[in-house]
Amino acid sequence: MTRQILVVSTLAELDTARQKLAGPVGLVPTMGALHAGHISLVKLALEECASVLVSIFVNPTQFGANEDLAKYPRAIERDLELSTAAGEDLLWTPTAEGMYPPGFQAWVEVGEMTRTLEGAMRPGHFRGVTTVVAKLFSAVRPDRAYFGQKDAQQAAVIRQMTRDLNFPIEIVVGPTIREDDGLALSSRNEFLQGPERSAATVLYRSLNAAKTAYEKGERDGEKLRSVMKDTLALEPLANVQYVSCADYATLQELAHVEGKTLLSMAVFVGKTRLIDNFVLG
Ligand code: AMP
């Protein structure tokens, strides 16, 4: 039998509903337009927690002035259907006014590690992310919170914030869920037009090329970056923003690969900005 899902919006409603949840409570923060990547995190949370709460909030403070906040996909009816099928207990859909009331001026910022990769390309992005996630944590008080490896830097930054601010929350990172042809699922994939859809597999192909080189013994960071760039260059619809071979923990670029390593990239395919990554070692 399908469990009835409760949908709440205000903080007061959330609080009342939260008090009735059996622990441990798992939180899966999302921006909606749910897909199998989000649902995999819900399933993971359901395996490990007595109650699971999903939040859907397109957080305005993590979008830059020139980014796609207005056209970011919103699909609340379908999100409700998918959420009900997934079997979570509570769906929280805060409003922007509820999260950022007039006069709001407290920000949560993580340092050094937010200045590379996505942080370098999207100034202010991680300040928006950490601020909203800190607010979600304070409101929900989950025992565990679930994030996707797809957004590797985000997961690392949130882990750091959780440790530095002593949130008593375990951060769990679930694997990247992909289409059959390797394209990482993303709410933004629906923007890909015609031939852009197959061109978008170039991110996965270039990560695989670098992984193969690594498995054959390549440990030179610059060479691994070149392998990725060379594959990306073969795709005329792809416009590379960055390609990185960085230390998994510090996210600093590596000259020589030794321990756990993050290969990552941001690539425009047409007007759609896609990111993807692999972890080595
Ligand atoms: P978003 O709605 O894009 O903010 O994503 C919400 C959560 O789902 C984040 O923790 C993402 O890392 C995660 N996520 C997004 N896409 C995927 C995917 N393809 N596989 C696994 N997790 C994902």
mmCIF file of N, CA, C and O and ligand atoms in Angstrom, residues 28-32 35 37-38 40-41 62 72 146-151 154 174-178 184-187, ligand 1:
data_model
loop_
_atom_site.group_PDB
_atom_site.id
_atom_site.type_symbol
_atom_site.label_atom_id
_atom_site.label_comp_id
_atom_site.label_asym_id
_atom_site.label_seq_id
_atom_site.Cartn_x
_atom_site.Cartn_y
_atom_site.Cartn_z
ATOM 1 N N VAL A 28 16.590 14.798 2.421
ATOM 2 C CA VAL A 28 17.116 14.854 1.048
ATOM 3 C C VAL A 28 16.768 16.228 0.477
ATOM 4 O O VAL A 28 15.637 16.454 0.047
ATOM 5 N N PRO A 29 17.735 17.169 0.485
ATOM 6 C CA PRO A 29 17.454 18.498 -0.076
ATOM 7 C C PRO A 29 17.510 18.462 -1.606
ATOM 8 O O PRO A 29 18.450 17.902 -2.178
ATOM 9 N N THR A 30 16.518 19.060 -2.268
ATOM 10 C CA THR A 30 16.515 19.121 -3.729
ATOM 11 C C THR A 30 15.963 20.470 -4.185
ATOM 12 O O THR A 30 15.381 21.211 -3.403
ATOM 13 N N MET A 31 16.138 20.710 -5.488
ATOM 14 C CA MET A 31 15.504 21.880 -6.109
ATOM 15 C C MET A 31 14.343 21.430 -6.987
ATOM 16 O O MET A 31 13.895 22.176 -7.873
ATOM 17 N N GLY A 32 13.846 20.214 -6.781
ATOM 18 C CA GLY A 32 12.680 19.742 -7.521
ATOM 19 C C GLY A 32 13.003 19.311 -8.936
ATOM 20 O O GLY A 32 14.173 19.074 -9.251
ATOM 21 N N HIS A 35 14.151 13.512 -10.576
ATOM 22 C CA HIS A 35 14.468 12.445 -11.525
ATOM 23 C C HIS A 35 15.057 11.282 -10.736
ATOM 24 O O HIS A 35 15.156 11.337 -9.500
ATOM 25 N N GLY A 37 17.945 10.323 -10.189
ATOM 26 C CA GLY A 37 19.080 10.650 -9.320
ATOM 27 C C GLY A 37 18.598 11.054 -7.932
ATOM 28 O O GLY A 37 19.093 10.570 -6.904
ATOM 29 N N HIS A 38 17.602 11.945 -7.895
ATOM 30 C CA HIS A 38 17.017 12.351 -6.613
ATOM 31 C C HIS A 38 16.391 11.140 -5.911
ATOM 32 O O HIS A 38 16.573 10.941 -4.699
ATOM 33 N N SER A 40 17.066 8.052 -6.136
ATOM 34 C CA SER A 40 18.054 7.110 -5.586
ATOM 35 C C SER A 40 18.491 7.551 -4.185
ATOM 36 O O SER A 40 18.737 6.719 -3.307
ATOM 37 N N LEU A 41 18.560 8.878 -3.976
ATOM 38 C CA LEU A 41 18.927 9.383 -2.642
ATOM 39 C C LEU A 41 17.792 9.127 -1.649
ATOM 40 O O LEU A 41 18.029 8.787 -0.481
ATOM 41 N N GLN A 62 21.562 30.882 -4.652
ATOM 42 C CA GLN A 62 22.690 30.156 -5.223
ATOM 43 C C GLN A 62 22.804 30.332 -6.733
ATOM 44 O O GLN A 62 23.668 29.733 -7.362
ATOM 45 N N TYR A 72 14.693 27.820 -14.500
ATOM 46 C CA TYR A 72 15.007 26.528 -13.887
ATOM 47 C C TYR A 72 13.724 25.686 -13.855
ATOM 48 O O TYR A 72 12.661 26.192 -13.495
ATOM 49 N N TYR A 146 21.347 13.602 2.805
ATOM 50 C CA TYR A 146 21.781 12.857 1.626
ATOM 51 C C TYR A 146 22.032 13.787 0.449
ATOM 52 O O TYR A 146 21.167 14.598 0.081
ATOM 53 N N PHE A 147 23.223 13.636 -0.147
ATOM 54 C CA PHE A 147 23.622 14.460 -1.293
ATOM 55 C C PHE A 147 24.191 13.553 -2.377
ATOM 56 O O PHE A 147 24.633 12.437 -2.092
ATOM 57 N N GLY A 148 24.207 14.050 -3.625
ATOM 58 C CA GLY A 148 24.675 13.237 -4.745
ATOM 59 C C GLY A 148 26.128 13.535 -5.098
ATOM 60 O O GLY A 148 26.563 14.687 -5.065
ATOM 61 N N GLN A 149 26.843 12.474 -5.481
ATOM 62 C CA GLN A 149 28.227 12.616 -5.948
ATOM 63 C C GLN A 149 28.293 13.445 -7.237
ATOM 64 O O GLN A 149 29.307 14.043 -7.554
ATOM 65 N N LYS A 150 27.177 13.504 -7.958
ATOM 66 C CA LYS A 150 27.084 14.322 -9.181
ATOM 67 C C LYS A 150 27.596 15.740 -8.925
ATOM 68 O O LYS A 150 28.256 16.336 -9.754
ATOM 69 N N ASP A 151 27.255 16.296 -7.740
ATOM 70 C CA ASP A 151 27.723 17.629 -7.361
ATOM 71 C C ASP A 151 28.830 17.457 -6.322
ATOM 72 O O ASP A 151 28.631 17.695 -5.127
ATOM 73 N N GLN A 154 29.948 20.381 -4.108
ATOM 74 C CA GLN A 154 28.880 20.720 -3.161
ATOM 75 C C GLN A 154 28.890 19.765 -1.970
ATOM 76 O O GLN A 154 28.797 20.193 -0.815
ATOM 77 N N GLY A 174 25.507 9.754 -2.159
ATOM 78 C CA GLY A 174 25.084 8.649 -3.027
ATOM 79 C C GLY A 174 25.719 8.766 -4.405
ATOM 80 O O GLY A 174 26.080 9.865 -4.835
ATOM 81 N N PRO A 175 25.867 7.627 -5.107
ATOM 82 C CA PRO A 175 26.523 7.621 -6.425
ATOM 83 C C PRO A 175 25.736 8.385 -7.493
ATOM 84 O O PRO A 175 24.524 8.552 -7.365
ATOM 85 N N THR A 176 26.435 8.815 -8.540
ATOM 86 C CA THR A 176 25.797 9.515 -9.661
ATOM 87 C C THR A 176 24.976 8.523 -10.493
ATOM 88 O O THR A 176 25.492 7.488 -10.908
ATOM 89 N N ILE A 177 23.732 8.855 -10.708
ATOM 90 C CA ILE A 177 22.861 8.015 -11.537
ATOM 91 C C ILE A 177 22.899 8.562 -12.966
ATOM 92 O O ILE A 177 22.810 9.777 -13.178
ATOM 93 N N ARG A 178 23.045 7.639 -13.926
ATOM 94 C CA ARG A 178 23.248 8.024 -15.324
ATOM 95 C C ARG A 178 22.195 7.414 -16.245
ATOM 96 O O ARG A 178 21.614 6.384 -15.926
ATOM 97 N N ALA A 184 24.928 11.926 -17.110
ATOM 98 C CA ALA A 184 24.476 12.018 -15.713
ATOM 99 C C ALA A 184 23.101 12.682 -15.695
ATOM 100 O O ALA A 184 22.891 13.705 -16.362
ATOM 101 N N LEU A 185 22.169 12.112 -14.942
ATOM 102 C CA LEU A 185 20.837 12.714 -14.846
ATOM 103 C C LEU A 185 20.948 14.095 -14.224
ATOM 104 O O LEU A 185 21.710 14.304 -13.279
ATOM 105 N N SER A 186 20.195 15.036 -14.782
ATOM 106 C CA SER A 186 20.171 16.399 -14.252
ATOM 107 C C SER A 186 18.853 17.031 -14.666
ATOM 108 O O SER A 186 18.352 16.768 -15.774
ATOM 109 N N SER A 187 18.311 17.860 -13.799
ATOM 110 C CA SER A 187 17.072 18.571 -14.144
ATOM 111 C C SER A 187 17.282 19.414 -15.393
ATOM 112 O O SER A 187 16.341 19.710 -16.121
HETATM 113 P P1 AMP B 1 19.383 19.433 -7.272
HETATM 114 O O1 AMP B 1 17.894 19.280 -7.288
HETATM 115 O O2 AMP B 1 19.999 19.498 -8.607
HETATM 116 O O3 AMP B 1 19.828 20.515 -6.332
HETATM 117 O O4 AMP B 1 19.933 18.080 -6.651
HETATM 118 C C1 AMP B 1 19.508 17.629 -5.388
HETATM 119 C C2 AMP B 1 20.403 16.511 -4.949
HETATM 120 O O5 AMP B 1 20.340 15.441 -5.886
HETATM 121 C C3 AMP B 1 21.869 16.937 -4.847
HETATM 122 O O6 AMP B 1 22.448 16.353 -3.704
HETATM 123 C C4 AMP B 1 22.446 16.389 -6.114
HETATM 124 O O7 AMP B 1 23.831 16.112 -6.024
HETATM 125 C C5 AMP B 1 21.649 15.106 -6.274
HETATM 126 N N1 AMP B 1 21.684 14.662 -7.672
HETATM 127 C C6 AMP B 1 21.423 15.415 -8.772
HETATM 128 N N2 AMP B 1 21.613 14.674 -9.893
HETATM 129 C C7 AMP B 1 22.011 13.454 -9.479
HETATM 130 C C8 AMP B 1 22.379 12.240 -10.162
HETATM 131 N N3 AMP B 1 22.373 12.154 -11.492
HETATM 132 N N4 AMP B 1 22.736 11.170 -9.409
HETATM 133 C C9 AMP B 1 22.740 11.253 -8.048
HETATM 134 N N5 AMP B 1 22.413 12.353 -7.362
HETATM 135 C C10 AMP B 1 22.056 13.437 -8.056
#
